[in-house]
mmCIF file of C-alpha atoms in Angstrom:
data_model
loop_
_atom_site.group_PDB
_atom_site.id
_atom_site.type_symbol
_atom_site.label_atom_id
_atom_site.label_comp_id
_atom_site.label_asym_id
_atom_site.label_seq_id
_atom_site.Cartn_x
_atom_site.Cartn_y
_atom_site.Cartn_z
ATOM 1 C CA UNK A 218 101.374 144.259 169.690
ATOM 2 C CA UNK A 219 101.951 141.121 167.684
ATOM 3 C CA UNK A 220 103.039 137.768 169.253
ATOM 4 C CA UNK A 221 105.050 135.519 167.965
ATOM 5 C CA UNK A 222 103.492 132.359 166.830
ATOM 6 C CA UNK A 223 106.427 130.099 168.698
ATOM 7 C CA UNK A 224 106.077 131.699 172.112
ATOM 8 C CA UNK A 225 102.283 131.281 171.883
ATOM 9 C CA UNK A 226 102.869 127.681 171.330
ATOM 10 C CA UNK A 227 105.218 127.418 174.065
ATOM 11 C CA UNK A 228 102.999 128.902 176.540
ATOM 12 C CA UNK A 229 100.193 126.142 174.991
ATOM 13 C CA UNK A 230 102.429 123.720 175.437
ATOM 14 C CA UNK A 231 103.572 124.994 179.194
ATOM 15 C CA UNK A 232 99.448 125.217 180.122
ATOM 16 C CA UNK A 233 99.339 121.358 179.047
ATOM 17 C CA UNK A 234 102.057 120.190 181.021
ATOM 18 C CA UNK A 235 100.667 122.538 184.368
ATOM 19 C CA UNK A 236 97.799 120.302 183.094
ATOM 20 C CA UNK A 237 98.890 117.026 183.022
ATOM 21 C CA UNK A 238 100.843 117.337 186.392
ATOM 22 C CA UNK A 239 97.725 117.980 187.894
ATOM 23 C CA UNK A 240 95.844 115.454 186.408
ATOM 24 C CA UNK A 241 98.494 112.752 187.603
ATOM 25 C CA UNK A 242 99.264 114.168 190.855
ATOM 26 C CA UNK A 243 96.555 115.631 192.513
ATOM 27 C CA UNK A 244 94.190 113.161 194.598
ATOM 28 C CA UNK A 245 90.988 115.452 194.160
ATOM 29 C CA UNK A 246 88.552 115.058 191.605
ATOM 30 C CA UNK A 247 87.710 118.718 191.309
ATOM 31 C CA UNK A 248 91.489 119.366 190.911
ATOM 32 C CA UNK A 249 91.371 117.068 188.453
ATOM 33 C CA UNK A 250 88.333 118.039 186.284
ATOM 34 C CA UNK A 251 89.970 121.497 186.020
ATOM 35 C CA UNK A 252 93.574 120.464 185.188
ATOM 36 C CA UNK A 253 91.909 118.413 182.082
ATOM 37 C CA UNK A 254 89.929 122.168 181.777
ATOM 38 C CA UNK A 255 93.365 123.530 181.257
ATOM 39 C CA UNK A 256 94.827 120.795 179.063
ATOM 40 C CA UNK A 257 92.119 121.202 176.727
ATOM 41 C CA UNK A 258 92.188 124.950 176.807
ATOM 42 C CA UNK A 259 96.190 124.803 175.888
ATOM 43 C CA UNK A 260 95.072 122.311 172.827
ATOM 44 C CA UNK A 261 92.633 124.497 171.785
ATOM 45 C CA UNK A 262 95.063 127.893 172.080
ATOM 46 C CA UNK A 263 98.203 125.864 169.746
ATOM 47 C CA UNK A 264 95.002 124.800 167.579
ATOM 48 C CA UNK A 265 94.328 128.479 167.079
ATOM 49 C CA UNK A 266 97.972 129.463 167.008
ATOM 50 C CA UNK A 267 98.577 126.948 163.974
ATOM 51 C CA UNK A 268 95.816 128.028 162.358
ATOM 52 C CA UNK A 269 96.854 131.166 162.125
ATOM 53 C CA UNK A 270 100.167 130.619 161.270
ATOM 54 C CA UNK A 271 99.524 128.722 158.247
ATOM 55 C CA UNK A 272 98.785 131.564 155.796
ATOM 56 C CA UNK A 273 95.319 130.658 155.253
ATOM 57 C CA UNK A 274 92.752 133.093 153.452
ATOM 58 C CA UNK A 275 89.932 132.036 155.806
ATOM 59 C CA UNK A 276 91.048 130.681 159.044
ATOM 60 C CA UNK A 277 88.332 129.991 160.633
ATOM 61 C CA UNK A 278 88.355 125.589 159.973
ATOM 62 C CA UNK A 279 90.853 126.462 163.402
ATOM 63 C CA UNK A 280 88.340 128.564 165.381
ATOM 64 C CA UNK A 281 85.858 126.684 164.365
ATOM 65 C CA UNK A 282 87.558 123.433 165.627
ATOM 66 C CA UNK A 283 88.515 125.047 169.076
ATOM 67 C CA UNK A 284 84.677 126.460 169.610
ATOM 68 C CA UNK A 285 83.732 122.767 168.783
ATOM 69 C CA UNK A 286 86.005 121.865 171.824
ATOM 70 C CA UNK A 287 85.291 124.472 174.514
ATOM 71 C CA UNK A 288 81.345 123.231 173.695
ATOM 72 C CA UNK A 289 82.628 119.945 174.488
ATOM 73 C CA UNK A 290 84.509 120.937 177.598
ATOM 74 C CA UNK A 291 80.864 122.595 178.738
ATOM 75 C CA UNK A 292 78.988 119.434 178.422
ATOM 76 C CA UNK A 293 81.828 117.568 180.252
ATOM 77 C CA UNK A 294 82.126 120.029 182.989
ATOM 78 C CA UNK A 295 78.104 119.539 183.417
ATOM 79 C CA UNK A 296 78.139 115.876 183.408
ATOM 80 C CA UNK A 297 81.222 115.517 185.844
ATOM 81 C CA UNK A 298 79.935 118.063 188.533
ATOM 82 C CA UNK A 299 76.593 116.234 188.687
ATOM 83 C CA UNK A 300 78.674 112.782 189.130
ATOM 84 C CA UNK A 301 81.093 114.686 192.028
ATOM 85 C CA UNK A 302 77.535 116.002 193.805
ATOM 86 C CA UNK A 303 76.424 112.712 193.556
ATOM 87 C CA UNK A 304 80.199 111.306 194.932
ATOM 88 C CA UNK A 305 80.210 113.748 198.073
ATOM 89 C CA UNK A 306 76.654 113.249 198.953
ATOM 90 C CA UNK A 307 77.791 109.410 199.193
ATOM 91 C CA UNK A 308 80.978 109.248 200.563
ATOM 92 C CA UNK A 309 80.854 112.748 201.769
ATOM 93 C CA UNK A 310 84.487 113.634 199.659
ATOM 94 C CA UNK A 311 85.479 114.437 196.142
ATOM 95 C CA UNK A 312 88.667 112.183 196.789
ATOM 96 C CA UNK A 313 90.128 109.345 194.067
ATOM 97 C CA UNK A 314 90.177 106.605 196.575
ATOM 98 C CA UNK A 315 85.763 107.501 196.986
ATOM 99 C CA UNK A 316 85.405 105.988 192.751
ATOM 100 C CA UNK A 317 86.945 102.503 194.062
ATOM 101 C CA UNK A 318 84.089 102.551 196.859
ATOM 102 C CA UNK A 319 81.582 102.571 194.100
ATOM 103 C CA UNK A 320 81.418 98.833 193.788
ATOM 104 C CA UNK A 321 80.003 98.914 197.475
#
């Protein structure tokens, strides 16, 4: 089955903006570590998709790019978990409001 390269970009583009809503409205910072999951997943899928797309005899710069970025995503993952164990062992909640308590 082939896909076309427009409706792969429109569901990239559709993941980013599920994404971004979540990032700006939810008030929990595991809600929010995963919506910026899913924003940088959709960047990495149109990354792909125009990589393809753009009748390259080796596309892999594209892949290559987008492996780059889910590595990234890993080491950010790790780093914010630790900081939200850290959070709810303090304030005993993942919430937004707990980061402005930090100055305490």
């Amino acid at each position: 089955m082939i896909v076309n390269a427009y409706s792969v970009e429109a569901l990239a583009a559709a993941l980013f903006c599920i994404g971004l809503a979540g990032v700006l409205i939810r008030r929990n910072l595991i809600v929010v570590f995963v919506s910026v999951e899913l924003m940088l997943n959709a960047v990495n899928l149109n990354l792909v998709a125009l990589t393809r797309r753009a009748d390259l005899l080796v596309p892999v710069e594209g892949d290559a790019v987008a492996l780059f970025v889910i590595l990234l995503a890993a080491c950010e993952v790790a780093v914010g978990l630790g900081i939200l164990v850290a959070l709810y062992r303090r304030f005993g909640s993942v919430a937004i409001e707990d980061v402005g308590r930090l100055k305490e």
